[in-house]
Tab-separated table of N, CA and C in Angstrom:
chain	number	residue	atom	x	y	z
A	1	UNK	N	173.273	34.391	184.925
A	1	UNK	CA	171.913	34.083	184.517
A	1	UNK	C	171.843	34.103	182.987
A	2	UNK	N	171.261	32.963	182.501
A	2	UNK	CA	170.724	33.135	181.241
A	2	UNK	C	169.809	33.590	180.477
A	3	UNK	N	170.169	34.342	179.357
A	3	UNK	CA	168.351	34.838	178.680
A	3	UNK	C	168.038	34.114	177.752
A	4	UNK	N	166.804	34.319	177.811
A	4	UNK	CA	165.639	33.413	176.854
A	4	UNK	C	165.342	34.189	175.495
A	5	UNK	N	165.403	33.558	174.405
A	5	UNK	CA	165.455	34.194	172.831
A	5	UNK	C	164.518	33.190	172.055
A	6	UNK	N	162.992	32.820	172.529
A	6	UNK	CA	162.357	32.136	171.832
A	6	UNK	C	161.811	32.783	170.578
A	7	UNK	N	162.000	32.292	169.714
A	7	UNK	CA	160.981	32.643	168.287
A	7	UNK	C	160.096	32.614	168.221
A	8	UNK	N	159.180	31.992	168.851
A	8	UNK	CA	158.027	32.386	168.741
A	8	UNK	C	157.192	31.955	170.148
A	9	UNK	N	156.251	32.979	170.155
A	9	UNK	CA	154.858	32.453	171.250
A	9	UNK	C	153.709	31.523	170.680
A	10	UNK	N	153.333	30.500	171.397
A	10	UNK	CA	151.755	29.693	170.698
A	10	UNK	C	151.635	29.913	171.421
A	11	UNK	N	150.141	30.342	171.263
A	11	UNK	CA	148.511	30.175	172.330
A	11	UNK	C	148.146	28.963	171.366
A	12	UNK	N	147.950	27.804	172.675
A	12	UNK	CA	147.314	26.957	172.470
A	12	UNK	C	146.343	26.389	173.368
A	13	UNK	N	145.582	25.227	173.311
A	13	UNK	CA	144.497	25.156	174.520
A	13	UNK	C	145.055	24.142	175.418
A	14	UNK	N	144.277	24.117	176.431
A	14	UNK	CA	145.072	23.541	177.607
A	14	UNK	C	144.623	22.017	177.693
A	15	UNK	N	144.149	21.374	175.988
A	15	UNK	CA	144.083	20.014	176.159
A	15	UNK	C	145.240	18.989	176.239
A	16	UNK	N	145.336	18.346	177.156
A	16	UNK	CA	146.449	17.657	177.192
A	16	UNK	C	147.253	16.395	176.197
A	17	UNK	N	146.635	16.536	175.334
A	17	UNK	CA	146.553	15.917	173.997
A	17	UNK	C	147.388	16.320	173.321
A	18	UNK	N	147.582	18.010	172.796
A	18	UNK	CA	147.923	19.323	172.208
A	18	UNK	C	149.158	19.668	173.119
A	19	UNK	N	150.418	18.894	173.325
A	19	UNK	CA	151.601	19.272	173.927
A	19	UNK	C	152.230	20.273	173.167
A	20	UNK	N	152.116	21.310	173.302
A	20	UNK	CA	152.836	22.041	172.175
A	20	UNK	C	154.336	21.578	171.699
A	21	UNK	N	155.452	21.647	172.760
A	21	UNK	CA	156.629	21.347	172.310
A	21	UNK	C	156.595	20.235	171.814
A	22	UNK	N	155.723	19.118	171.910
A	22	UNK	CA	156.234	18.204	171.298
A	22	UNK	C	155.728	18.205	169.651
A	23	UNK	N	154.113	18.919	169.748
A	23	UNK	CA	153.621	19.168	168.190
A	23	UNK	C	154.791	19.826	167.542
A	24	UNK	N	155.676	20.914	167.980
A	24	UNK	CA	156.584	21.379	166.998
A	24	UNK	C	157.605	20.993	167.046
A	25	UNK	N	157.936	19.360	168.049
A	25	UNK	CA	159.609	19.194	168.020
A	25	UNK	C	160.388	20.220	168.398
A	26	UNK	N	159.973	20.584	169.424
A	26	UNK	CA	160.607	21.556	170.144
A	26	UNK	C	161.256	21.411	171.155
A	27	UNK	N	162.301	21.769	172.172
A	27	UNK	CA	162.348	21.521	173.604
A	27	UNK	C	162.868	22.543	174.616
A	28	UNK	N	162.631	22.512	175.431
A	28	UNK	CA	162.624	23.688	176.704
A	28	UNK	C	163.878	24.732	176.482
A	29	UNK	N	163.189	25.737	176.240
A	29	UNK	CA	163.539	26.905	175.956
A	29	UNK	C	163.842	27.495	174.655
A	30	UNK	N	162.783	26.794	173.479
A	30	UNK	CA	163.038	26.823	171.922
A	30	UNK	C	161.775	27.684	171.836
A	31	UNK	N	160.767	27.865	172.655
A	31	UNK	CA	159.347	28.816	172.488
A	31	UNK	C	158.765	29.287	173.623
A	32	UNK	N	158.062	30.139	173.970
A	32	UNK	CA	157.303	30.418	174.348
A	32	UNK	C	155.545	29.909	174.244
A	33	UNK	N	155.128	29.281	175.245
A	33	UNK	CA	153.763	28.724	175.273
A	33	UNK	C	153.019	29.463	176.669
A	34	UNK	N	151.357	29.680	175.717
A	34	UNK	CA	150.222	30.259	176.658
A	34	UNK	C	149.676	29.116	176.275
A	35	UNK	N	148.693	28.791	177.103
A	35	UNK	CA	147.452	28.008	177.002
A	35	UNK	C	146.452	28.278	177.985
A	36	UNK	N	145.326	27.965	177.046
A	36	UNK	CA	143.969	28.582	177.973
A	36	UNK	C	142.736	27.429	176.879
A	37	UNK	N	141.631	27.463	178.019
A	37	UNK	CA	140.512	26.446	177.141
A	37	UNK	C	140.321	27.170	175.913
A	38	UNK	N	140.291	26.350	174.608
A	38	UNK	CA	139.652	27.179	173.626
A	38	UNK	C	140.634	28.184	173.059
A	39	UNK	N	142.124	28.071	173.353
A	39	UNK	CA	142.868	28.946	172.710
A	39	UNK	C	142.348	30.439	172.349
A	40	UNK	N	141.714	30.749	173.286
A	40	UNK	CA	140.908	32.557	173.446
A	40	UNK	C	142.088	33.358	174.114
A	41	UNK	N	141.847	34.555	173.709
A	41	UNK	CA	142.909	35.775	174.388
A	41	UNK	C	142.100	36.399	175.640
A	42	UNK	N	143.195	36.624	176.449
A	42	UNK	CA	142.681	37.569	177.355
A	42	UNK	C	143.361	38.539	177.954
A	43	UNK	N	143.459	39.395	178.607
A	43	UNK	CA	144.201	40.154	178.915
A	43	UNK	C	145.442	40.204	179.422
A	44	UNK	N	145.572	38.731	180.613
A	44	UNK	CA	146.589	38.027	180.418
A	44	UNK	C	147.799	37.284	179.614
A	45	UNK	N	146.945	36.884	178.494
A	45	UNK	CA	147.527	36.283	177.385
A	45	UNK	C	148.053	37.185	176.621
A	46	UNK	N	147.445	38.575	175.950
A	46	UNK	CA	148.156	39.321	175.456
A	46	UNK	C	149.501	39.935	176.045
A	47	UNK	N	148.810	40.100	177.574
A	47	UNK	CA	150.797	41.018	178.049
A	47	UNK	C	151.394	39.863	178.287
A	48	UNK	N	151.425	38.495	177.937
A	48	UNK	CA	152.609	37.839	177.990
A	48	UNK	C	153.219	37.835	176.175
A	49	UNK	N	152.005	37.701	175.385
A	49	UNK	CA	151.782	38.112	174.539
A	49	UNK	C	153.179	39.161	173.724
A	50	UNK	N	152.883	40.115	174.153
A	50	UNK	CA	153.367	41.431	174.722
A	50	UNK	C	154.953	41.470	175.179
A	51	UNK	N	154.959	40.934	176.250
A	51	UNK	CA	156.255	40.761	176.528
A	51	UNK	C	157.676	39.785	175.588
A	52	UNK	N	156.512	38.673	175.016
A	52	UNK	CA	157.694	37.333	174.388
A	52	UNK	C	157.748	38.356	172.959
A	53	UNK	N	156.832	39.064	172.133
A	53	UNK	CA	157.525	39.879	171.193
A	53	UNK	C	157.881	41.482	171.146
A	54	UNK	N	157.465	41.793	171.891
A	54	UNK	CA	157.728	43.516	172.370
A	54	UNK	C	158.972	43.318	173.321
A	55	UNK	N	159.176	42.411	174.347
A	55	UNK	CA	160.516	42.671	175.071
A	55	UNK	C	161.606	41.644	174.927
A	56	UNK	N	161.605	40.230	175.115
A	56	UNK	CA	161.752	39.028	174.195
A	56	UNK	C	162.194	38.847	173.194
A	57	UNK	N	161.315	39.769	172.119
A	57	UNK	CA	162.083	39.662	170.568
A	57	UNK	C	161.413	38.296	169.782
A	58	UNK	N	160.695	37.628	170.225
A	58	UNK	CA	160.075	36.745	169.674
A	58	UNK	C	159.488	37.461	168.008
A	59	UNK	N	159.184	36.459	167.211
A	59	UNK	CA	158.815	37.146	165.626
A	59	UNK	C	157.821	36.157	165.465
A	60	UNK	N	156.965	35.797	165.722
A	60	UNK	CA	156.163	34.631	165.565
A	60	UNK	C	155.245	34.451	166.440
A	61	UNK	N	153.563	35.119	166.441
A	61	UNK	CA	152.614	34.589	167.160
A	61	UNK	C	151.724	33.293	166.521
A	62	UNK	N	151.506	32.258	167.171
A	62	UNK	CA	150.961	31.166	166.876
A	62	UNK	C	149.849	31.656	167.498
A	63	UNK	N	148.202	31.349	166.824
A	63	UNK	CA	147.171	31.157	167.749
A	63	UNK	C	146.657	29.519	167.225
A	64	UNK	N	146.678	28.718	168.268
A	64	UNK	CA	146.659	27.387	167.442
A	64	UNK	C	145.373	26.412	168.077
A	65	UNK	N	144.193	26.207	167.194
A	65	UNK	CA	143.488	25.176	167.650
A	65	UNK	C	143.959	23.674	167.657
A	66	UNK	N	142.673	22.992	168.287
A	66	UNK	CA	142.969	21.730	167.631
A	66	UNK	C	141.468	21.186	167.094
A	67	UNK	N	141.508	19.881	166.788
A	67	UNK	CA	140.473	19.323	166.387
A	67	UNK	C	140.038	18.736	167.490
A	68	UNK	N	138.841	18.390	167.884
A	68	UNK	CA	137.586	17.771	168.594
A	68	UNK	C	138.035	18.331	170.352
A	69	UNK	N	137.888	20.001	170.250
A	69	UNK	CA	138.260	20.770	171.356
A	69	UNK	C	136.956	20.636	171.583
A	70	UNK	N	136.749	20.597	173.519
A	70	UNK	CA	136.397	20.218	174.141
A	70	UNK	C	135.344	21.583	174.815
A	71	UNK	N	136.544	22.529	174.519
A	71	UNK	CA	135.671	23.659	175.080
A	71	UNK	C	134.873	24.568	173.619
A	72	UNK	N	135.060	23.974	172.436
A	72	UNK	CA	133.907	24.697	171.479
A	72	UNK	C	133.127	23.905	171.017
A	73	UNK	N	132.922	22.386	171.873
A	73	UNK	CA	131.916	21.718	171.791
A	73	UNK	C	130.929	22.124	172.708
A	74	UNK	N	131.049	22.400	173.385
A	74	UNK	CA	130.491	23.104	174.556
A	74	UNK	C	130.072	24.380	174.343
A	75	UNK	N	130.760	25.133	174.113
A	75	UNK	CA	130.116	26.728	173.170
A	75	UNK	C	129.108	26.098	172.111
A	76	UNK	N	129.602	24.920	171.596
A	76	UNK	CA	128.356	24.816	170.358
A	76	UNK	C	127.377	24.456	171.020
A	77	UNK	N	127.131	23.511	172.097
A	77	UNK	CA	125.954	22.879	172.709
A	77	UNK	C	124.999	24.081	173.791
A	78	UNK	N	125.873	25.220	174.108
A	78	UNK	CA	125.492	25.833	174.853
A	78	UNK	C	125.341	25.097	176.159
A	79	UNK	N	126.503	24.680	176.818
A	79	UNK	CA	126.722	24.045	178.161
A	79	UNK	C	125.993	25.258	178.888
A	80	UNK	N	125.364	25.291	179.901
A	80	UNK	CA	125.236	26.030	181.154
A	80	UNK	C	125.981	25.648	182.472
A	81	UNK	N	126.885	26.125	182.265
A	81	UNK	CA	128.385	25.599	183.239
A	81	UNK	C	127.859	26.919	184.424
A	82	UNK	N	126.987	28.012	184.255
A	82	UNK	CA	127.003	29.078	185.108
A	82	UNK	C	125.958	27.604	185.992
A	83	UNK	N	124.884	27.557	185.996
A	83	UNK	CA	124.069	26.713	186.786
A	83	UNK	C	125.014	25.830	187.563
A	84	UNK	N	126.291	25.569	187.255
A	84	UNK	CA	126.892	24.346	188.176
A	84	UNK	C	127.596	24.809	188.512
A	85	UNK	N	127.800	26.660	189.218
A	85	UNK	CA	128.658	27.201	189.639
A	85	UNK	C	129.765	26.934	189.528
A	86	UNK	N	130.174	27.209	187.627
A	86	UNK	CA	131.197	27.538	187.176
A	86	UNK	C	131.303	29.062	186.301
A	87	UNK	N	131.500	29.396	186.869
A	87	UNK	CA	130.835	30.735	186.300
A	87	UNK	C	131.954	31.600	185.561
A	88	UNK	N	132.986	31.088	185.871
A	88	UNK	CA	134.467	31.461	184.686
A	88	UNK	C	134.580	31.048	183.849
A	89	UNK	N	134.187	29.526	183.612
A	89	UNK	CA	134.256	28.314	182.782
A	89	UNK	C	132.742	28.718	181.498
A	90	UNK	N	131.930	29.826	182.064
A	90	UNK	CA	130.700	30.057	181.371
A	90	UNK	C	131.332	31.378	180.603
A	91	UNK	N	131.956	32.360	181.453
A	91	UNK	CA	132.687	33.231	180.976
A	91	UNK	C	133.268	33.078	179.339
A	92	UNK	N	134.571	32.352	179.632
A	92	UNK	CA	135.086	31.825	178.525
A	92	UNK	C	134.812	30.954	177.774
A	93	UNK	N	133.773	29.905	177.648
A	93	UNK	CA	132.492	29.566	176.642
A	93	UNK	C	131.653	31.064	175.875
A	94	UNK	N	131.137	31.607	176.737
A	94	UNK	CA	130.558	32.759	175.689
A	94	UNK	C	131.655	33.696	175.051
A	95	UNK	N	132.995	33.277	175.423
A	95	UNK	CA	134.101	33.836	174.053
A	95	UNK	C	134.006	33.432	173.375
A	96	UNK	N	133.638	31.951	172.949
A	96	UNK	CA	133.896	30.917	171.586
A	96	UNK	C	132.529	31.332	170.789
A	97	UNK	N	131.300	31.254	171.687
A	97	UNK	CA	130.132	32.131	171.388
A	97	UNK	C	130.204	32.326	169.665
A	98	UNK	N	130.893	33.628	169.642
A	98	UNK	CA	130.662	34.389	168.558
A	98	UNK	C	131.264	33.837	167.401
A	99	UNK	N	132.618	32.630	167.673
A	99	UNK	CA	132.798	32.097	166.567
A	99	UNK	C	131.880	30.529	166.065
A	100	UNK	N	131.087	30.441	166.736
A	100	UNK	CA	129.829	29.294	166.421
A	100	UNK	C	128.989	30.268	165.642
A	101	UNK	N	128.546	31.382	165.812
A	101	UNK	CA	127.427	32.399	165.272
A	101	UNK	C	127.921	32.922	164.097
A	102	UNK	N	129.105	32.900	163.686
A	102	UNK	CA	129.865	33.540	162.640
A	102	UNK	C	130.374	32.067	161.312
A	103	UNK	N	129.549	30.581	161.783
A	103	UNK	CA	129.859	29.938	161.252
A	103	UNK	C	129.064	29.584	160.739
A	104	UNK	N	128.868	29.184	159.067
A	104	UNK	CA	127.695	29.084	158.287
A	104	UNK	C	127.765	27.225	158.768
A	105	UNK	N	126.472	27.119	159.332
A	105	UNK	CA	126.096	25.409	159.194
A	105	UNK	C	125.610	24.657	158.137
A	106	UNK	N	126.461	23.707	158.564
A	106	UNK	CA	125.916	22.483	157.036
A	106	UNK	C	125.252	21.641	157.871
A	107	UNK	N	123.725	21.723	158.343
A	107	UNK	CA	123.163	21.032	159.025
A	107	UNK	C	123.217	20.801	160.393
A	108	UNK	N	122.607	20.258	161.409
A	108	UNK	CA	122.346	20.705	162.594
A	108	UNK	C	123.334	20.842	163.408
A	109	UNK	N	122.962	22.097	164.188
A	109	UNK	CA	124.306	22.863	165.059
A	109	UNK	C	124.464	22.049	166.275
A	110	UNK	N	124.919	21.581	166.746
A	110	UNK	CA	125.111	20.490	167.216
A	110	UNK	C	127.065	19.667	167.165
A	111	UNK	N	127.644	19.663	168.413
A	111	UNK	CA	129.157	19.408	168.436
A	111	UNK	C	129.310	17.802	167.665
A	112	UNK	N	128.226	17.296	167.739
A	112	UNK	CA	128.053	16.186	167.038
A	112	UNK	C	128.054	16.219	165.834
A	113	UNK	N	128.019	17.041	165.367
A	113	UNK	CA	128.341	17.668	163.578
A	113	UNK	C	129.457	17.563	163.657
A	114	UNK	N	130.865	16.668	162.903
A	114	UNK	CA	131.858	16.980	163.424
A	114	UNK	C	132.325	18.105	162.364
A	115	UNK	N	131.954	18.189	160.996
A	115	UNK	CA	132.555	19.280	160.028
A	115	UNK	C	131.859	20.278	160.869
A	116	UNK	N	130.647	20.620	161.462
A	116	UNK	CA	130.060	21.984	161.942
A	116	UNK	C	131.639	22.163	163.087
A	117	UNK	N	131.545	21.476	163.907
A	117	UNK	CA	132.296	21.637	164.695
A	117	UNK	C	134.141	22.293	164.409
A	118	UNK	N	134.342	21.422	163.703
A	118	UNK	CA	135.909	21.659	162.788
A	118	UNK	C	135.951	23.187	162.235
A	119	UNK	N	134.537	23.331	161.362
A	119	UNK	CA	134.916	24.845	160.907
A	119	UNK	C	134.621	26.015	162.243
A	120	UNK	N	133.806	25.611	163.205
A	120	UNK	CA	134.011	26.376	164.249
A	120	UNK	C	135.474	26.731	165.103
A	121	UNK	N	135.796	25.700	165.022
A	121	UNK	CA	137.632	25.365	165.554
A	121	UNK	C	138.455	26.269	164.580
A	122	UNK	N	138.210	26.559	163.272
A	122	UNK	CA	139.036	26.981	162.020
A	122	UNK	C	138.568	28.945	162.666
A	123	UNK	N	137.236	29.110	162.575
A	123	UNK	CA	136.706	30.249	162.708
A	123	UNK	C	137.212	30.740	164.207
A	124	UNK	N	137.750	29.863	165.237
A	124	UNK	CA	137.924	30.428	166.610
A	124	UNK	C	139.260	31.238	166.690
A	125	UNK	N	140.171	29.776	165.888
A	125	UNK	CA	141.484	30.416	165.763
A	125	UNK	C	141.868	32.102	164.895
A	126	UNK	N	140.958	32.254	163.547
A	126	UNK	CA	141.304	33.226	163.443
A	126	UNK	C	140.974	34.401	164.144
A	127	UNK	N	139.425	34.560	165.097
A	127	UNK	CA	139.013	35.167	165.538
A	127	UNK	C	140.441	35.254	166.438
A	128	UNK	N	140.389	34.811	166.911
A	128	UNK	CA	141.740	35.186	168.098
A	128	UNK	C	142.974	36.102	167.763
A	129	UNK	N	143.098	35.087	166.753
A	129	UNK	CA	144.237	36.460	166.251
A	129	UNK	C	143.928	37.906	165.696
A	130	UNK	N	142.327	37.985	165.489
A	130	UNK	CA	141.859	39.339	165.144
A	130	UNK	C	141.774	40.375	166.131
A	131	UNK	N	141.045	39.488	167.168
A	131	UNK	CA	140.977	39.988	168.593
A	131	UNK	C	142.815	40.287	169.202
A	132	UNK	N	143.340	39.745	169.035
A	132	UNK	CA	144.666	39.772	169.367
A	132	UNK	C	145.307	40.988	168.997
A	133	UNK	N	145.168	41.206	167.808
A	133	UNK	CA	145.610	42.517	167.030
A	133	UNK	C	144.672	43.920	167.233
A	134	UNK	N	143.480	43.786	167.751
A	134	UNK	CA	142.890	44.731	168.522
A	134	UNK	C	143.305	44.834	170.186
A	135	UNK	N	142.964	44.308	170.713
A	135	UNK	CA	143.865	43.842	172.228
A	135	UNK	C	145.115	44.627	172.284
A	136	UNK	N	146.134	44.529	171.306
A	136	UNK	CA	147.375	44.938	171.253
A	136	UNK	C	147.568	45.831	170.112
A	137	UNK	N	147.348	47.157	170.813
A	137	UNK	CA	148.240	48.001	169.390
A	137	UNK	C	149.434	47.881	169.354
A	138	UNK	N	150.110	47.673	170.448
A	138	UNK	CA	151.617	47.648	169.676
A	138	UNK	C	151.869	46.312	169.437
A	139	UNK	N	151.267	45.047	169.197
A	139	UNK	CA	151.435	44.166	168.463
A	139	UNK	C	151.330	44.397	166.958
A	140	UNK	N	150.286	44.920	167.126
A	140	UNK	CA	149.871	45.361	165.506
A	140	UNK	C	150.413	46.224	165.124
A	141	UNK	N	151.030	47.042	165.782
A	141	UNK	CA	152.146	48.260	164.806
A	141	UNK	C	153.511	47.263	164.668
A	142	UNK	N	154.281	46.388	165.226
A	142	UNK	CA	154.610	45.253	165.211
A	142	UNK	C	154.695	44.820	163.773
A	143	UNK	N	153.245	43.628	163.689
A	143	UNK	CA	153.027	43.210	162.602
A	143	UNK	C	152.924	44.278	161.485
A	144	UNK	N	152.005	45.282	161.444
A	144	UNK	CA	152.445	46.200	160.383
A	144	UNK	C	153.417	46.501	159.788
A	145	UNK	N	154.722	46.852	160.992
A	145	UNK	CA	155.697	46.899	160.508
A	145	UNK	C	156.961	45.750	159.723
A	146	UNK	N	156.287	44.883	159.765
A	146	UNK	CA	156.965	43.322	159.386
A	146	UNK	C	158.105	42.991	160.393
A	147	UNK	N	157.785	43.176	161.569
A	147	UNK	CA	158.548	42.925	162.750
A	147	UNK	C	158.640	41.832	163.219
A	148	UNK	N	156.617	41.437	163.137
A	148	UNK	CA	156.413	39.809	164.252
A	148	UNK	C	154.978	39.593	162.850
A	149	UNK	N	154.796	38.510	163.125
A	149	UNK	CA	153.614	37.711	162.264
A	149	UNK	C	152.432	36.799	163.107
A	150	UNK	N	151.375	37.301	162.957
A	150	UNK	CA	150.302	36.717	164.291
A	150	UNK	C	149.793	35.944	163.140
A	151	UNK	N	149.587	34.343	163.227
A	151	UNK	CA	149.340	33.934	162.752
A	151	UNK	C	147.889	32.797	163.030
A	152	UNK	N	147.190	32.124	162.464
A	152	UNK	CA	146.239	31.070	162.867
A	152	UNK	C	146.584	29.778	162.545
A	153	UNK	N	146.461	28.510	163.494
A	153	UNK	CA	146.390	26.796	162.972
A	153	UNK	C	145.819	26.235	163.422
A	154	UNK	N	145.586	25.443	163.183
A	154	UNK	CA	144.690	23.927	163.941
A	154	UNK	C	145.733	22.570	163.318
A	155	UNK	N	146.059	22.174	164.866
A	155	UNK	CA	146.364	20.751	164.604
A	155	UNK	C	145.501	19.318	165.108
A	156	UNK	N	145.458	18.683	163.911
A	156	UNK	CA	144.978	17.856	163.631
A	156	UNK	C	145.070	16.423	164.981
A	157	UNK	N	144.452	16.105	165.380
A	157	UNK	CA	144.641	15.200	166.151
A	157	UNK	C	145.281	14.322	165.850
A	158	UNK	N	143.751	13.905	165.063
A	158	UNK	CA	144.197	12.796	163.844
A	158	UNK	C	145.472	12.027	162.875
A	159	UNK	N	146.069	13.198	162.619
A	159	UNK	CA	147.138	12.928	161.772
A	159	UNK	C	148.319	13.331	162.147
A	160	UNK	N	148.289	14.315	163.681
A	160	UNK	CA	149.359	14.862	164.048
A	160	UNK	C	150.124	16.202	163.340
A	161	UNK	N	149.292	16.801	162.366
A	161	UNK	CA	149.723	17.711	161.450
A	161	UNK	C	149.271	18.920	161.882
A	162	UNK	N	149.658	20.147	161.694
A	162	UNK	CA	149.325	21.024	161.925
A	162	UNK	C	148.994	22.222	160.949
A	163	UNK	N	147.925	22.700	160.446
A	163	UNK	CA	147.739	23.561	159.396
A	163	UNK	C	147.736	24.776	159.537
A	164	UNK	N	148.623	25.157	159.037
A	164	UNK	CA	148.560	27.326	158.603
A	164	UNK	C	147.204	27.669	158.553
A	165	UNK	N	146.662	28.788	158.810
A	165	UNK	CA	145.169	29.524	157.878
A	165	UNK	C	145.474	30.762	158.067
């Protein structure tokens, strides 16, 4: 049997647009990938989290948006997905929640704003990795120790690029 020695984990979202291996030119068995709507952590996500750099050895957390995500247009509009008995799907909308409320608007809040929207996408990703590093103390004794690096991006649809923050 063979073992797996990926460098790094991305959380990315589960738009099918946003292939991870292929955004990093990567191929099967060069990383570790989570995905979830909205690139949010959850308890799940951290102990895999958890496992690709605490047991794994991975040195590299990605938390990675993208542009014109689907599920913090929806946090911005305030979908009521609970009324159409989706009530998980409402769940993880009021995660993105707090990074729409934490975002100063340049005019009406609204997913149709696309800069409102973009800096919400910018504000989700880091939230995640903040939340991430609370979620996980021993990630963060980890990173403290210059072990592993939790990092934030958003890639660009548009241009195919992907930016550090």
């Amino acid at each position: 049997m063979i073992g797996q020695y990926p460098k790094a984990i991305v959380l990315s979202c589960v738009d099918s647009r946003v292939p991870v291996e292929d955004v990093f030119d990567l191929g099967i068995g060069d990383i570790f990938v989570a995905r979830v709507a909205g690139n949010i952590e959850n308890d799940d996500i951290v102990g895999s989290m958890e496992f690709a750099t605490a047991v794994a050895g991975s040195k590299l957390v990605i938390v990675m948006g993208h542009t014109a995500c689907g599920a913090v247009k929806h946090a911005i509009d305030n979908t009521d997905t609970a009324s159409m008995e989706m009530n998980a799907l409402q769940n993880l909308l009021n995660e993105i929640k707090p990074s729409v409320e934490a975002t100063t608007p340049n005019g009406k809040v609204s997913s149709e704003n696309e800069v409102f929207t973009t800096s919400v996408i910018y504000k989700n990703a880091i939230k995640t990795v903040e939340d991430i590093r609370i979620a996980s103390p021993k990630m963060a004794a980890l990173e403290k120790e210059g072990k592993i690096k939790i990092v934030a991006a958003v890639y660009n649809m548009a241009t195919g690029k992907v930016e550090f923050i």
